[in-house]
Amino acid sequence: ITPVNQAAITAQQKVEEIIEGSKVFELSPDGKSYVNTKTGRVYARVTSIITADENGPDRFDENSGWILPSTNIGTTVDEFVRDFFADTLKDSYPNATKDQWNAFKQQLENLKLQMKANGFHIIPRDVIAAGTLEVLDSENKVYNIDTAGTLDLLVYNDKGEFFVFDMKTVRKPNTIEEKKHKWSQQTSLYQKFLENTYGIKIKGRYIIPIQVSYPSPTIKK
């Protein structure tokens, strides 16, 4: 007779609920927001909300020479990580050599082994956390903003505990400390939205910095 692990069964049911709930969200054509395809409601991206007061209204300045390399590389790394854990790796990826991607793959293999050794089950893609935030403007007026974001990895164990893992590309390792607060804000919102929406418990939130290298762009004047 095999004992029934009710916590594990409940966790798996929650996983299926989360995946189904995530399917209704799509990125807008310009990539700056999410759209709930059932309700038509538009959700701001978590990353844009967190950076809203950092660089002023020009934070999305398309003339900035940093936008293309940093965004493209970060997006490609996220895609590679999710594809790896979903066992759907493509033959090639842009923004790095095949040898570099293979070296990164080996590091992910080691991470995967560590997770399995800890009894973790990995949900590598299609997990979107969404909710509503209260935001104050400069005149202390309160706005309710629908917000959503895609997790890199959602992980759970047979105790029914969930964990959020977020990959962050870093060009200069000495900037990690100053970025930790912003990164923590992002994973904290993921935790809040998932717990409120699905009634699960996020046991831990983890950031995995990934060092990348590219030449300084030519800044337009």
C-alpha positions as a printed NumPy array, in Angstrom:
array([[  0.   ,   0.   ,   0.   ],
       [  1.429,   3.379,  -1.04 ],
       [  0.565,   6.274,   1.275],
       [ -1.122,   9.227,  -0.406],
       [  0.827,  12.473,  -0.204],
       [ -2.055,  14.924,  -0.143],
       [  0.256,  17.947,  -0.163],
       [  1.894,  16.744,  -3.385],
       [ -1.484,  16.069,  -5.003],
       [ -2.761,  19.512,  -4.009],
       [  0.419,  21.154,  -5.324],
       [  0.029,  19.419,  -8.682],
       [ -3.593,  20.555,  -8.886],
       [ -2.467,  24.119,  -8.185],
       [  0.172,  23.845, -10.904],
       [ -2.48 ,  22.843, -13.441],
       [ -4.654,  25.74 , -12.272],
       [ -1.767,  28.209, -12.619],
       [ -0.903,  26.993, -16.12 ],
       [ -4.526,  27.23 , -17.245],
       [ -4.893,  30.688, -15.695],
       [ -1.761,  31.862, -17.502],
       [ -3.064,  30.822, -20.915],
       [ -5.518,  33.73 , -21.096],
       [ -2.663,  36.283, -21.148],
       [ -0.838,  37.41 , -24.269],
       [  1.83 ,  40.048, -24.834],
       [  0.621,  43.095, -26.725],
       [  2.053,  43.519, -30.259],
       [  4.491,  46.193, -29.03 ],
       [  5.602,  43.981, -26.124],
       [  4.938,  46.667, -23.519],
       [  1.899,  45.143, -21.825],
       [ -0.138,  41.977, -21.345],
       [ -3.727,  41.503, -22.503],
       [ -6.262,  39.212, -20.87 ],
       [ -7.809,  37.628, -23.955],
       [-10.998,  36.746, -22.071],
       [-11.739,  40.145, -20.558],
       [ -9.769,  42.436, -22.868],
       [ -8.146,  44.136, -19.88 ],
       [ -4.646,  45.478, -20.415],
       [ -1.989,  44.809, -17.787],
       [  1.209,  46.814, -17.364],
       [  4.377,  44.744, -17.24 ],
       [  5.848,  44.222, -13.773],
       [  9.264,  45.403, -14.965],
       [  7.883,  48.726, -16.212],
       [  6.078,  49.379, -12.921],
       [  9.206,  48.729, -10.863],
       [ 11.378,  51.042, -12.992],
       [  8.7  ,  53.724, -13.299],
       [ 10.316,  56.149, -10.857],
       [ 13.951,  55.337, -11.539],
       [ 14.746,  57.161, -14.749],
       [ 11.769,  59.412, -15.323],
       [  9.489,  59.485, -18.339],
       [ 12.326,  58.701, -20.764],
       [ 13.1  ,  55.272, -19.294],
       [ 11.9  ,  53.638, -22.53 ],
       [ 13.846,  56.003, -24.751],
       [ 14.271,  54.04 , -27.988],
       [ 17.25 ,  56.221, -28.96 ],
       [ 19.296,  54.898, -26.065],
       [ 22.177,  52.788, -27.341],
       [ 21.812,  50.453, -24.363],
       [ 18.268,  49.336, -25.143],
       [ 19.052,  46.96 , -27.997],
       [ 21.921,  44.893, -26.524],
       [ 20.641,  44.688, -22.954],
       [ 17.042,  43.871, -23.885],
       [ 17.877,  41.455, -26.676],
       [ 20.435,  39.522, -24.655],
       [ 18.244,  39.371, -21.555],
       [ 15.27 ,  38.155, -23.582],
       [ 17.356,  35.506, -25.351],
       [ 18.804,  34.219, -22.07 ],
       [ 15.297,  33.954, -20.591],
       [ 14.131,  32.031, -23.656],
       [ 17.131,  29.698, -23.535],
       [ 16.59 ,  28.95 , -19.83 ],
       [ 12.895,  28.193, -20.286],
       [ 13.569,  26.061, -23.349],
       [ 16.268,  24.141, -21.499],
       [ 14.062,  23.236, -18.563],
       [ 11.182,  22.39 , -20.911],
       [ 13.486,  20.13 , -22.988],
       [ 12.693,  22.147, -26.106],
       [ 16.102,  23.658, -26.906],
       [ 16.474,  24.895, -30.473],
       [ 19.491,  24.244, -32.673],
       [ 20.735,  27.818, -32.352],
       [ 20.176,  31.071, -30.461],
       [ 21.331,  34.613, -31.303],
       [ 23.58 ,  36.983, -29.351],
       [ 26.237,  34.387, -28.386],
       [ 28.357,  31.681, -29.995],
       [ 27.371,  28.018, -29.954],
       [ 30.269,  27.286, -27.581],
       [ 29.052,  29.971, -25.186],
       [ 25.506,  28.574, -25.227],
       [ 26.865,  25.055, -24.657],
       [ 28.873,  26.269, -21.652],
       [ 25.764,  27.961, -20.271],
       [ 23.782,  24.766, -20.882],
       [ 26.252,  22.832, -18.728],
       [ 25.77 ,  25.314, -15.898],
       [ 22.013,  24.85 , -16.186],
       [ 22.507,  21.066, -16.12 ],
       [ 24.259,  21.466, -12.766],
       [ 21.442,  23.696, -11.476],
       [ 18.86 ,  21.164, -12.631],
       [ 20.661,  18.359, -10.785],
       [ 20.743,  20.459,  -7.603],
       [ 17.027,  21.163,  -7.867],
       [ 16.173,  17.504,  -8.392],
       [ 18.396,  16.548,  -5.457],
       [ 16.272,  18.878,  -3.326],
       [ 13.066,  17.237,  -4.541],
       [ 12.011,  20.17 ,  -6.713],
       [  9.599,  19.89 ,  -9.632],
       [ 10.171,  22.595, -12.253],
       [  7.552,  24.535, -14.234],
       [  9.721,  26.247, -16.853],
       [  7.304,  28.34 , -18.888],
       [  3.816,  29.736, -19.366],
       [  3.529,  30.941, -15.778],
       [  2.146,  34.469, -15.615],
       [  1.457,  36.21 , -12.328],
       [ -1.156,  38.976, -12.488],
       [ -2.853,  41.286, -10.024],
       [ -3.671,  44.872,  -9.155],
       [ -1.324,  47.396,  -7.545],
       [ -2.067,  50.655,  -5.767],
       [  0.333,  53.304,  -7.05 ],
       [  0.773,  56.881,  -5.846],
       [  1.546,  59.682,  -8.281],
       [  3.561,  62.795,  -7.447],
       [  0.448,  64.392,  -5.96 ],
       [ -0.264,  61.371,  -3.745],
       [ -3.263,  60.391,  -5.822],
       [ -3.912,  56.639,  -5.735],
       [ -4.265,  54.634,  -8.941],
       [ -5.133,  50.961,  -9.271],
       [ -2.988,  49.453, -12.015],
       [ -3.492,  45.969, -13.422],
       [ -0.034,  44.4  , -13.595],
       [  1.381,  41.111, -14.889],
       [  4.704,  39.408, -15.477],
       [  6.16 ,  36.117, -16.71 ],
       [  8.191,  34.   , -14.301],
       [ 11.422,  32.399, -15.434],
       [ 10.928,  29.335, -13.25 ],
       [  8.244,  28.317, -10.756],
       [  9.329,  25.34 ,  -8.658],
       [  7.484,  23.237,  -6.075],
       [  8.134,  20.236,  -3.841],
       [  6.054,  17.384,  -2.504],
       [  5.354,  19.348,   0.676],
       [  3.267,  21.735,  -1.397],
       [  5.801,  24.56 ,  -1.072],
       [  6.49 ,  26.822,  -4.06 ],
       [  9.633,  28.742,  -5.015],
       [ 10.257,  31.517,  -7.535],
       [ 13.516,  31.641,  -9.51 ],
       [ 14.341,  34.679, -11.631],
       [ 17.311,  34.9  , -13.985],
       [ 18.982,  38.309, -14.322],
       [ 21.667,  39.169, -16.856],
       [ 24.434,  41.393, -15.503],
       [ 27.127,  43.085, -17.567],
       [ 29.099,  44.385, -14.589],
       [ 29.213,  42.016, -11.575],
       [ 29.993,  44.91 ,  -9.23 ],
       [ 26.482,  46.277,  -9.856],
       [ 24.695,  43.219,  -8.456],
       [ 24.355,  44.635,  -4.938],
       [ 22.733,  47.858,  -6.113],
       [ 20.29 ,  45.934,  -8.302],
       [ 19.188,  43.448,  -5.642],
       [ 16.445,  45.693,  -4.243],
       [ 14.776,  46.14 ,  -7.631],
       [ 15.048,  42.431,  -8.389],
       [ 13.55 ,  41.606,  -4.994],
       [ 10.636,  43.948,  -5.696],
       [  9.896,  42.05 ,  -8.883],
       [  9.891,  38.583,  -7.31 ],
       [  7.918,  39.965,  -4.353],
       [  5.155,  41.037,  -6.751],
       [  5.176,  37.596,  -8.359],
       [  4.793,  36.096,  -4.894],
       [  1.946,  38.432,  -3.947],
       [  0.001,  37.838,  -7.168],
       [  0.396,  34.048,  -7.111],
       [ -0.528,  33.734,  -3.442],
       [ -3.559,  36.006,  -3.796],
       [ -4.805,  34.389,  -7.003],
       [ -4.188,  30.709,  -6.325],
       [ -3.908,  30.418,  -2.543],
       [ -0.455,  28.854,  -2.643],
       [  2.474,  29.568,  -0.338],
       [  5.712,  30.859,  -1.857],
       [  8.365,  29.447,   0.46 ],
       [ 11.32 ,  31.23 ,  -1.144],
       [ 12.362,  33.681,  -3.874],
       [ 15.742,  33.371,  -5.569],
       [ 17.711,  35.485,  -8.037],
       [ 20.293,  33.833, -10.288],
       [ 22.644,  36.477, -11.768],
       [ 24.027,  35.581, -15.194],
       [ 27.084,  37.495, -16.358],
       [ 27.023,  38.616, -19.972],
       [ 29.502,  40.608, -22.011],
       [ 29.09 ,  42.988, -24.918],
       [ 30.834,  46.173, -26.068],
       [ 29.581,  49.53 , -24.881],
       [ 27.206,  50.888, -27.512],
       [ 27.666,  54.185, -29.257],
       [ 25.344,  56.613, -27.489],
       [ 23.415,  58.876, -29.819],
       [ 23.616,  62.577, -29.119]])
